[in-house]
Short mmCIF file of C-alpha atoms in Angstrom, two decimals:
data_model
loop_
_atom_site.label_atom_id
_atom_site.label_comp_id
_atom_site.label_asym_id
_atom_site.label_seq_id
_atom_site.Cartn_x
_atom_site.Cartn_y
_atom_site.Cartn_z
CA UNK A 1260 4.35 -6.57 -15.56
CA UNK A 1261 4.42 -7.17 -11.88
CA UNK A 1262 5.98 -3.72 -10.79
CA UNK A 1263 2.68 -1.62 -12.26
CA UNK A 1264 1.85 0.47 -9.79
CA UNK A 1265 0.52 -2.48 -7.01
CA UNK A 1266 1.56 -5.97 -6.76
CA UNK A 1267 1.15 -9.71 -7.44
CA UNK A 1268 -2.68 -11.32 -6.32
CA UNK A 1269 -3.00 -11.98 -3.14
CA UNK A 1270 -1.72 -15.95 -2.47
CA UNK A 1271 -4.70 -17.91 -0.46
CA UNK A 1272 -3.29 -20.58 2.07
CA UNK A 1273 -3.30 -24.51 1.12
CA UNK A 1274 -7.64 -25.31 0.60
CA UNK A 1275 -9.22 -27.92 2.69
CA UNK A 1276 -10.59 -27.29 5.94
CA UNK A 1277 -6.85 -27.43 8.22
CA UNK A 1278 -5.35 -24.48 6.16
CA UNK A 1279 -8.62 -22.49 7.25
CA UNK A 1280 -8.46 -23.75 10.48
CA UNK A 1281 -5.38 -22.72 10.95
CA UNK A 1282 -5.80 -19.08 9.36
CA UNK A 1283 -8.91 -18.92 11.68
CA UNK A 1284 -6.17 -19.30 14.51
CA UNK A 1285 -3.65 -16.70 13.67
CA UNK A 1286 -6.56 -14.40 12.92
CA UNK A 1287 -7.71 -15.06 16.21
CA UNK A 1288 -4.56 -14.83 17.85
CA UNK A 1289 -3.79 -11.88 16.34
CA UNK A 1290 -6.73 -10.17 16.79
CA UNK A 1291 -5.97 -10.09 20.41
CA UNK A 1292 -2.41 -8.09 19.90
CA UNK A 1293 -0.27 -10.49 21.54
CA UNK A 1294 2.24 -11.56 18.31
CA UNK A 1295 3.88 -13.83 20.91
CA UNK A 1296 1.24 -16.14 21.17
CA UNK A 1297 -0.13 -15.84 17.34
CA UNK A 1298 3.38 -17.28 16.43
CA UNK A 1299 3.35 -20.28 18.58
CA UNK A 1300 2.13 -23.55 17.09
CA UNK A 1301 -1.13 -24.75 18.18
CA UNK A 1302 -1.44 -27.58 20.57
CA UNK A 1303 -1.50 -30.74 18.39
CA UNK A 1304 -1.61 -29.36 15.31
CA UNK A 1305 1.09 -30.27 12.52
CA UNK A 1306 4.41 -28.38 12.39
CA UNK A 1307 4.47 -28.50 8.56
CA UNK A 1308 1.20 -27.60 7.93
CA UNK A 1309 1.77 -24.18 10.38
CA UNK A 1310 4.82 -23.29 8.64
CA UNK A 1311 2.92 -23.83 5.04
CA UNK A 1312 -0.05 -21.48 6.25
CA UNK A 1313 2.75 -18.63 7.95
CA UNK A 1314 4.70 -18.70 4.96
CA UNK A 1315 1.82 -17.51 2.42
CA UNK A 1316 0.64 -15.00 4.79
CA UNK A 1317 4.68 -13.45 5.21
CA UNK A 1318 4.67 -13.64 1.24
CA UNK A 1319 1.64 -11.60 1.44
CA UNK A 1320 2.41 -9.48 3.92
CA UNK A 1321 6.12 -8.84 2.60
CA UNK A 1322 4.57 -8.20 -0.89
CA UNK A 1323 2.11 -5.59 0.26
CA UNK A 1324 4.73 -3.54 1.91
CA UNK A 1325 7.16 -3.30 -0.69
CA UNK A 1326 4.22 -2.69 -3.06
CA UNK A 1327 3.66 0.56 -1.22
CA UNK A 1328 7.58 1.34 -2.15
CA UNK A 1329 7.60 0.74 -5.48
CA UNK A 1330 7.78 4.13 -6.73
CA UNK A 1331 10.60 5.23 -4.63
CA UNK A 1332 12.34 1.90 -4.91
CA UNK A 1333 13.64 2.43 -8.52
CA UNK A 1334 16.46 1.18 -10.08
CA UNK A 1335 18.16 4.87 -10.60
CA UNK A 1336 17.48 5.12 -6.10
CA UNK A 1337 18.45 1.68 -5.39
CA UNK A 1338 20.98 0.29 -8.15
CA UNK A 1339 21.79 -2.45 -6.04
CA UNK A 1340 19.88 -4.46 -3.21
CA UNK A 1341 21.45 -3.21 0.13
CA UNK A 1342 20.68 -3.50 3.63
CA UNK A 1343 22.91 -0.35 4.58
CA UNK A 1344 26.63 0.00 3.53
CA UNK A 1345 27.76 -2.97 4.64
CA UNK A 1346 25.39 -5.25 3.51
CA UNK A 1347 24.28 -6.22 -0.74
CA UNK A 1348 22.54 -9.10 -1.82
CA UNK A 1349 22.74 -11.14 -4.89
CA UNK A 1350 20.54 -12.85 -6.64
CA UNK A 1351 21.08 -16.50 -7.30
CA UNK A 1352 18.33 -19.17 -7.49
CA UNK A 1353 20.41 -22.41 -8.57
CA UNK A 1354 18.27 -22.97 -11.32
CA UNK A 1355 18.04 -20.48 -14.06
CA UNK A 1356 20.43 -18.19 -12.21
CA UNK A 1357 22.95 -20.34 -10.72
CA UNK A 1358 26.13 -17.91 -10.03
CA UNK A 1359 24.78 -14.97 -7.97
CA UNK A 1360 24.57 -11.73 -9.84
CA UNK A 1361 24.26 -7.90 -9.28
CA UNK A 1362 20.57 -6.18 -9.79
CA UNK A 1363 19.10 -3.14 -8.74
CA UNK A 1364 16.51 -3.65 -5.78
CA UNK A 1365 13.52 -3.49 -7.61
CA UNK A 1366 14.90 -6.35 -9.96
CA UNK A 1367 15.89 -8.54 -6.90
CA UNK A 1368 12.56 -8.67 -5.32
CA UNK A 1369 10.79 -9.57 -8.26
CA UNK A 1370 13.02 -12.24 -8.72
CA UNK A 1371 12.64 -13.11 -5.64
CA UNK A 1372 8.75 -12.79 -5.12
CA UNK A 1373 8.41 -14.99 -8.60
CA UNK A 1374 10.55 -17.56 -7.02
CA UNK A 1375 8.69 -17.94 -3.91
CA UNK A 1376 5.74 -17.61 -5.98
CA UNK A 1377 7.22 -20.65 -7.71
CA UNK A 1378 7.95 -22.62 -4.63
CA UNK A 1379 3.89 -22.30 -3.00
CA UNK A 1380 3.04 -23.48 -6.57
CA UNK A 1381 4.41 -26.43 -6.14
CA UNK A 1382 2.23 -29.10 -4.91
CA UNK A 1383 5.44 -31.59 -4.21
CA UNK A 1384 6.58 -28.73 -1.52
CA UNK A 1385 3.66 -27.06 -1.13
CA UNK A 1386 0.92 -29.14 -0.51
CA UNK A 1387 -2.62 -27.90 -1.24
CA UNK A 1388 -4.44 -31.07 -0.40
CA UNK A 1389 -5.26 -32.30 3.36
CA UNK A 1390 -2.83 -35.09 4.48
CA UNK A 1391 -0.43 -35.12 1.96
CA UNK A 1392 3.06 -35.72 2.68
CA UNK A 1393 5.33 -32.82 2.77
CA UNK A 1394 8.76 -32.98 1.31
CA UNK A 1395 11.46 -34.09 3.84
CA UNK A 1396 13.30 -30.72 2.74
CA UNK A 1397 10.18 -28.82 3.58
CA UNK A 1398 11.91 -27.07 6.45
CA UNK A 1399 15.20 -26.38 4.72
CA UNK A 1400 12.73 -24.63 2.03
CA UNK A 1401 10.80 -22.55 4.23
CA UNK A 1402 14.13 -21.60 5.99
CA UNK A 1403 15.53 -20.25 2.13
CA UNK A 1404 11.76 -18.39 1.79
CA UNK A 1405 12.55 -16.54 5.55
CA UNK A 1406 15.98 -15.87 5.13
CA UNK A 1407 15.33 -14.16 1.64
CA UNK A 1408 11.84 -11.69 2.57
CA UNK A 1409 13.78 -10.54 5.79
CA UNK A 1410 16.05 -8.99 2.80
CA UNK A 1411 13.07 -6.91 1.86
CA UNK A 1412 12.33 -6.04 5.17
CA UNK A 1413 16.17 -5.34 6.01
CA UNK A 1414 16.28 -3.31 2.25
CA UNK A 1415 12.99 -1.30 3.35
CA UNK A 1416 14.07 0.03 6.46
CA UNK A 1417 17.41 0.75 5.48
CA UNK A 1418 16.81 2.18 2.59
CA UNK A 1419 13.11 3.68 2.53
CA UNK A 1420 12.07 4.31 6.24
CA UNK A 1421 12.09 7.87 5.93
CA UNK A 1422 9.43 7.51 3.53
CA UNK A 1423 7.42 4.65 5.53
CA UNK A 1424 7.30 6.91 8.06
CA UNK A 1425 5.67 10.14 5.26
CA UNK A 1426 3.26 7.76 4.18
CA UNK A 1427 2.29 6.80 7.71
CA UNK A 1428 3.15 3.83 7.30
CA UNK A 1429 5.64 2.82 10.14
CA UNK A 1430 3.61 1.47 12.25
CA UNK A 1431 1.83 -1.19 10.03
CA UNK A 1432 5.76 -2.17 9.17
CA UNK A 1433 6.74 -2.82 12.40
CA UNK A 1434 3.96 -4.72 13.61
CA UNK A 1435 4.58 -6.98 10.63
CA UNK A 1436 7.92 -7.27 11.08
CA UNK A 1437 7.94 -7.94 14.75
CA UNK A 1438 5.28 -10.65 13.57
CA UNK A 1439 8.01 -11.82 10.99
CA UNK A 1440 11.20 -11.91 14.08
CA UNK A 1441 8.93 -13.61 16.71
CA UNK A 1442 7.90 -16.38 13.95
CA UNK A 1443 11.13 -16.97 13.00
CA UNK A 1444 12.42 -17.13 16.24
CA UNK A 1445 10.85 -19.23 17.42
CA UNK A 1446 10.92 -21.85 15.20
CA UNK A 1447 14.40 -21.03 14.21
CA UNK A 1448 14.36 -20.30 10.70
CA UNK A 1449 16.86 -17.65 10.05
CA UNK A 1450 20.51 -17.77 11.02
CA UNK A 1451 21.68 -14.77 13.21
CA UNK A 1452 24.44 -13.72 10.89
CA UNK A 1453 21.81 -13.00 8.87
CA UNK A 1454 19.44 -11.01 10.99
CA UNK A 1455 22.67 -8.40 11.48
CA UNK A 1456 21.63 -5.42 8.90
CA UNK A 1457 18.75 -5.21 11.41
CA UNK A 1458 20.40 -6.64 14.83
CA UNK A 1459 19.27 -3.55 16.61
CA UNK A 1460 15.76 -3.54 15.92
CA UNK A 1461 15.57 -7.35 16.36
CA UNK A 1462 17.23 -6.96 19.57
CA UNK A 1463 14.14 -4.47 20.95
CA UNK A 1464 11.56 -7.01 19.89
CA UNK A 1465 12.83 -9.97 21.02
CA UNK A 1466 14.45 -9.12 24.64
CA UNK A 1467 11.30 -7.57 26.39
CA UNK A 1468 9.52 -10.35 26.31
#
């Protein structure tokens, strides 16, 4: 079972030389500190294929973080998936689970890290060969993939910072998360209304720049 102590394998970006490429850049880009610039697309390069390459390596990142949690993130602490008071998510995938229903937070992320899971499996959306057509919906995918790990990320800091912050960890979140806010922002991928369990924090990464 995936909750055992750690988490899921490690997902590797599409194979063929572009997804390499392309990991090579944000590696690269990254390496230097400035998130600003590792999040914009490189010059001539596809927008698909940069959004295809991002996405596995928020999955990843997303899944490490919450895999540090998931002793503390229990079903008796977190009976339902919250983002503060005001805020609960339901889980709904339109296939198997088509009217949204109530689970505890541990339940909702591995529902939600086995869909996404499902989703990069996919050749049809996910393409692992070079040069093969992605879906027309591709964006509209990626968009569903965003909105839903910013729910972890929005769940983890409103629920478990305290403890981020005792395992030394608070740093390593925010870097990834400002990583997360500056990706989607700039190509547009999550819809504000969403983005308000964490408007503050959002706010402070994205206005000094």
């Amino acid at each position: 079972m995936w909750n055992q102590k750690t988490f899921r394998p490690k997902k590797s970006a599409p194979s063929g030389s572009k997804g390499a490429q392309l990991r090579k850049h944000i590696d690269a880009t990254l390496g230097s500190g400035n998130l600003r610039e590792a999040v914009r697309l490189p010059p001539g390069e596809d927008i698909n294929e940069w959004l295809a390459v991002n996405t596995v390596d928020f999955f990843n990142q997303v899944n490490l973080l919450y895999g540090t949690l998931t002793e503390f993130c229990t079903p008796e602490s977190c009976p339902t998936m919250t983002a503060g008071p005001k805020y609960e998510y339901r889980w709904a995938d339109g296939v198997q689970i088509k009217k949204p229903i109530e689970v505890s937070a541990p339940k909702y992320v591995e529902y939600l890290m086995d869909w996404i899971e499902g989703q990069l499996d996919d050749e049809s959306i996910f393409p692992q060969k070079l040069g093969t057509q992605f879906p027309p919906n591709f964006k509209e995918v990626v968009k569903t993939i965003f909105k839903r790990l910013f729910r972890v990320y929005a769940h983890i800091y409103h629920s478990h910072f305290q403890k981020i912050v005792s395992l030394k960890e608070e740093a390593h979140l925010n870097t990834c998360f400002k990583h997360f806010i500056l990706f989607t922002n700039e190509f547009g991928l999550i819809d504000k209304k969403e983005l308000a369990p964490l408007q503050e924090l959002i706010e402070s990464i994205i206005v000094p720049y």
